[in-house]
C-alpha cells in the first residue's frame, strides 16, 4: 500500500503514519512543516492546503492507494473541495476523519450513522451562516462547516471511493487540546479534587491510536463507509478520574459535586472541567457499525496510563491555543469545594 496522510505532524496524523509504517506501507505526509514532527519511515512533503500551487506540486508525488485526511478541522469546504479535486486523479480512495458535530442532534440526542446531518453545500459560504432553528449546545456553525467538508470529499471522489469517520473525543499520547493532560496533572497535585456531576455518567472518548488503526483499515476497504467512533457504553467519568488518581500515585480525594451546583457557580461545560457536559446525547453515540467493521476501542484506563507515561517521559504536545481554554482555576475550585463542605 502507498498512502498520503494529510496532516502527519500532530496527534492523530503521527499515529496514522506510525501504524502505516509498522504495516510496511509507503507513506507520504503533507504538512506546512512549521510544527509537529515527521515520523521516521515517512516521506514528508511540505506545503499549504489553501494554496493551489502547493496542491498541484503534492499531486506530482502520487499515485496513492488512499488519502487519509486528519487535518481539515480548520479548513472551509471550499479548501477541502479544491484539495480533493487536486488529488482525485492520483488517489484511489479518500478516508476523511470528520466529527460527530456534523449531526444536527449533537449533543442533545442519541446518534447513529443515519442521524440527520447539517445541511451544507460544498464549496460555498453557506457553512459560515447560523443554521435556522439551531439548538445545539456547541457552535452549530462548526458542525455545518464540517458537514460541508464531508460533502466536498464525496463530491470530488464519489460515494464509492470515500469513508467518513466521525469520532467524538480523541484522547491519548500526544493530545494537544489539553483535556486528559489537565486531569492527570490535577490528580497529581492531590488534595480535594472537584469532580463534576455523577461518577456513573457515561463517557465515550476513544484512543487516538485505535482511531488510527481503523482509518488504516478503511484504506483497504471498498465502497462507501460511514462510521461513528466512540467507546462502548460502560466507560464512566468516575472511572476516568479514578484512573487519573491511581496512575499518578496521587493522595487526592475525588469530591463529586452535583451539576446544578457547578452551573450555579457559572462553570463552563466541556472546558473548565474537561469532558464534563450535561447534555444527554454527549455519550449516546452508536458506534456499532464501526465495531462490526473491525473497530476496537481499548479500555479508557489504558489510555490514561499511556498518556501519563508519555507525559512523565518529558514529552509535550504541539503548542496549541486550545490548551489554555481547558482547566479550572485553583481558587475557583477551592471556593466551590468550600461551598459544599
PDB file of N, CA and C in Angstrom, residues 251-291:
ATOM      1  N   UNK A 251      -2.358  11.286  46.235  1.00  0.00           N
ATOM      2  CA  UNK A 251      -3.078  11.121  47.505  1.00  0.00           C
ATOM      3  C   UNK A 251      -4.392  11.883  47.479  1.00  0.00           C
ATOM      4  N   UNK A 252      -4.806  12.292  46.267  1.00  0.00           N
ATOM      5  CA  UNK A 252      -6.005  13.103  46.131  1.00  0.00           C
ATOM      6  C   UNK A 252      -7.285  12.335  46.414  1.00  0.00           C
ATOM      7  N   UNK A 253      -8.316  13.103  46.759  1.00  0.00           N
ATOM      8  CA  UNK A 253      -9.648  12.563  47.016  1.00  0.00           C
ATOM      9  C   UNK A 253     -10.640  13.232  46.086  1.00  0.00           C
ATOM     10  N   UNK A 254     -11.372  12.436  45.341  1.00  0.00           N
ATOM     11  CA  UNK A 254     -12.376  12.981  44.440  1.00  0.00           C
ATOM     12  C   UNK A 254     -13.609  13.406  45.234  1.00  0.00           C
ATOM     13  N   UNK A 255     -14.020  14.645  45.050  1.00  0.00           N
ATOM     14  CA  UNK A 255     -15.219  15.172  45.706  1.00  0.00           C
ATOM     15  C   UNK A 255     -16.233  15.471  44.604  1.00  0.00           C
ATOM     16  N   UNK A 256     -17.280  14.672  44.548  1.00  0.00           N
ATOM     17  CA  UNK A 256     -18.252  14.794  43.463  1.00  0.00           C
ATOM     18  C   UNK A 256     -19.280  15.859  43.800  1.00  0.00           C
ATOM     19  N   UNK A 257     -19.419  16.825  42.909  1.00  0.00           N
ATOM     20  CA  UNK A 257     -20.311  17.959  43.105  1.00  0.00           C
ATOM     21  C   UNK A 257     -21.381  17.929  42.026  1.00  0.00           C
ATOM     22  N   UNK A 258     -22.629  18.084  42.420  1.00  0.00           N
ATOM     23  CA  UNK A 258     -23.748  17.967  41.505  1.00  0.00           C
ATOM     24  C   UNK A 258     -23.686  19.013  40.389  1.00  0.00           C
ATOM     25  N   UNK A 259     -24.241  18.624  39.241  1.00  0.00           N
ATOM     26  CA  UNK A 259     -24.270  19.525  38.094  1.00  0.00           C
ATOM     27  C   UNK A 259     -24.889  20.876  38.441  1.00  0.00           C
ATOM     28  N   UNK A 260     -25.982  20.841  39.177  1.00  0.00           N
ATOM     29  CA  UNK A 260     -26.709  22.074  39.476  1.00  0.00           C
ATOM     30  C   UNK A 260     -25.826  23.066  40.233  1.00  0.00           C
ATOM     31  N   UNK A 261     -25.001  22.545  41.125  1.00  0.00           N
ATOM     32  CA  UNK A 261     -24.110  23.412  41.899  1.00  0.00           C
ATOM     33  C   UNK A 261     -23.052  24.022  40.984  1.00  0.00           C
ATOM     34  N   UNK A 262     -22.494  23.212  40.121  1.00  0.00           N
ATOM     35  CA  UNK A 262     -21.460  23.709  39.217  1.00  0.00           C
ATOM     36  C   UNK A 262     -22.028  24.765  38.272  1.00  0.00           C
ATOM     37  N   UNK A 263     -23.235  24.536  37.786  1.00  0.00           N
ATOM     38  CA  UNK A 263     -23.852  25.502  36.881  1.00  0.00           C
ATOM     39  C   UNK A 263     -24.166  26.806  37.610  1.00  0.00           C
ATOM     40  N   UNK A 264     -24.579  26.723  38.869  1.00  0.00           N
ATOM     41  CA  UNK A 264     -24.834  27.940  39.642  1.00  0.00           C
ATOM     42  C   UNK A 264     -23.570  28.767  39.815  1.00  0.00           C
ATOM     43  N   UNK A 265     -22.443  28.093  39.884  1.00  0.00           N
ATOM     44  CA  UNK A 265     -21.160  28.790  40.016  1.00  0.00           C
ATOM     45  C   UNK A 265     -20.628  29.269  38.663  1.00  0.00           C
ATOM     46  N   UNK A 266     -21.382  29.016  37.612  1.00  0.00           N
ATOM     47  CA  UNK A 266     -21.015  29.542  36.309  1.00  0.00           C
ATOM     48  C   UNK A 266     -19.890  28.796  35.611  1.00  0.00           C
ATOM     49  N   UNK A 267     -19.664  27.530  35.958  1.00  0.00           N
ATOM     50  CA  UNK A 267     -18.590  26.791  35.296  1.00  0.00           C
ATOM     51  C   UNK A 267     -18.931  26.541  33.831  1.00  0.00           C
ATOM     52  N   UNK A 268     -17.950  26.727  32.986  1.00  0.00           N
ATOM     53  CA  UNK A 268     -18.125  26.465  31.564  1.00  0.00           C
ATOM     54  C   UNK A 268     -18.017  24.968  31.321  1.00  0.00           C
ATOM     55  N   UNK A 269     -19.077  24.404  30.769  1.00  0.00           N
ATOM     56  CA  UNK A 269     -19.060  22.977  30.471  1.00  0.00           C
ATOM     57  C   UNK A 269     -18.045  22.679  29.366  1.00  0.00           C
ATOM     58  N   UNK A 270     -17.444  21.504  29.468  1.00  0.00           N
ATOM     59  CA  UNK A 270     -16.537  20.954  28.466  1.00  0.00           C
ATOM     60  C   UNK A 270     -15.117  21.485  28.590  1.00  0.00           C
ATOM     61  N   UNK A 271     -14.942  22.686  29.143  1.00  0.00           N
ATOM     62  CA  UNK A 271     -13.599  23.262  29.179  1.00  0.00           C
ATOM     63  C   UNK A 271     -13.061  23.450  30.592  1.00  0.00           C
ATOM     64  N   UNK A 272     -13.792  24.128  31.471  1.00  0.00           N
ATOM     65  CA  UNK A 272     -13.241  24.356  32.814  1.00  0.00           C
ATOM     66  C   UNK A 272     -13.025  23.040  33.559  1.00  0.00           C
ATOM     67  N   UNK A 273     -13.960  22.121  33.396  1.00  0.00           N
ATOM     68  CA  UNK A 273     -13.772  20.755  33.882  1.00  0.00           C
ATOM     69  C   UNK A 273     -13.855  19.860  32.644  1.00  0.00           C
ATOM     70  N   UNK A 274     -12.737  19.576  32.022  1.00  0.00           N
ATOM     71  CA  UNK A 274     -12.736  18.908  30.717  1.00  0.00           C
ATOM     72  C   UNK A 274     -13.555  17.614  30.712  1.00  0.00           C
ATOM     73  N   UNK A 275     -14.279  17.435  29.624  1.00  0.00           N
ATOM     74  CA  UNK A 275     -15.120  16.261  29.352  1.00  0.00           C
ATOM     75  C   UNK A 275     -16.424  16.263  30.147  1.00  0.00           C
ATOM     76  N   UNK A 276     -16.664  17.299  30.950  1.00  0.00           N
ATOM     77  CA  UNK A 276     -17.928  17.394  31.680  1.00  0.00           C
ATOM     78  C   UNK A 276     -18.936  18.136  30.826  1.00  0.00           C
ATOM     79  N   UNK A 277     -20.029  17.444  30.524  1.00  0.00           N
ATOM     80  CA  UNK A 277     -21.116  18.046  29.761  1.00  0.00           C
ATOM     81  C   UNK A 277     -22.406  17.401  30.221  1.00  0.00           C
ATOM     82  N   UNK A 278     -23.438  18.218  30.438  1.00  0.00           N
ATOM     83  CA  UNK A 278     -24.698  17.702  30.961  1.00  0.00           C
ATOM     84  C   UNK A 278     -25.665  17.290  29.853  1.00  0.00           C
ATOM     85  N   UNK A 279     -25.349  17.589  28.608  1.00  0.00           N
ATOM     86  CA  UNK A 279     -26.263  17.242  27.511  1.00  0.00           C
ATOM     87  C   UNK A 279     -26.382  15.726  27.372  1.00  0.00           C
ATOM     88  N   UNK A 280     -27.609  15.214  27.269  1.00  0.00           N
ATOM     89  CA  UNK A 280     -27.817  13.761  27.291  1.00  0.00           C
ATOM     90  C   UNK A 280     -27.236  13.012  26.101  1.00  0.00           C
ATOM     91  N   UNK A 281     -27.062  13.682  24.974  1.00  0.00           N
ATOM     92  CA  UNK A 281     -26.566  12.985  23.804  1.00  0.00           C
ATOM     93  C   UNK A 281     -25.052  12.893  23.722  1.00  0.00           C
ATOM     94  N   UNK A 282     -24.366  13.520  24.663  1.00  0.00           N
ATOM     95  CA  UNK A 282     -22.904  13.548  24.608  1.00  0.00           C
ATOM     96  C   UNK A 282     -22.317  12.151  24.556  1.00  0.00           C
ATOM     97  N   UNK A 283     -22.906  11.251  25.310  1.00  0.00           N
ATOM     98  CA  UNK A 283     -22.399   9.876  25.348  1.00  0.00           C
ATOM     99  C   UNK A 283     -23.510   8.885  25.020  1.00  0.00           C
ATOM    100  N   UNK A 284     -24.202   9.177  23.948  1.00  0.00           N
ATOM    101  CA  UNK A 284     -25.218   8.247  23.428  1.00  0.00           C
ATOM    102  C   UNK A 284     -24.963   8.067  21.939  1.00  0.00           C
ATOM    103  N   UNK A 285     -23.703   7.770  21.626  1.00  0.00           N
ATOM    104  CA  UNK A 285     -23.262   7.657  20.236  1.00  0.00           C
ATOM    105  C   UNK A 285     -23.182   6.179  19.863  1.00  0.00           C
ATOM    106  N   UNK A 286     -23.917   5.807  18.856  1.00  0.00           N
ATOM    107  CA  UNK A 286     -23.945   4.415  18.385  1.00  0.00           C
ATOM    108  C   UNK A 286     -22.771   4.189  17.430  1.00  0.00           C
ATOM    109  N   UNK A 287     -21.825   3.364  17.860  1.00  0.00           N
ATOM    110  CA  UNK A 287     -20.669   3.041  17.016  1.00  0.00           C
ATOM    111  C   UNK A 287     -20.696   1.582  16.570  1.00  0.00           C
ATOM    112  N   UNK A 288     -21.876   0.975  16.586  1.00  0.00           N
ATOM    113  CA  UNK A 288     -21.968  -0.457  16.294  1.00  0.00           C
ATOM    114  C   UNK A 288     -21.539  -0.787  14.866  1.00  0.00           C
ATOM    115  N   UNK A 289     -21.772   0.125  13.916  1.00  0.00           N
ATOM    116  CA  UNK A 289     -21.354  -0.173  12.540  1.00  0.00           C
ATOM    117  C   UNK A 289     -19.838  -0.229  12.445  1.00  0.00           C
ATOM    118  N   UNK A 290     -19.159   0.638  13.192  1.00  0.00           N
ATOM    119  CA  UNK A 290     -17.693   0.605  13.203  1.00  0.00           C
ATOM    120  C   UNK A 290     -17.188  -0.675  13.850  1.00  0.00           C
ATOM    121  N   UNK A 291     -17.822  -1.070  14.939  1.00  0.00           N
ATOM    122  CA  UNK A 291     -17.423  -2.301  15.617  1.00  0.00           C
ATOM    123  C   UNK A 291     -17.598  -3.492  14.683  1.00  0.00           C
TER     124      UNK A 291
END
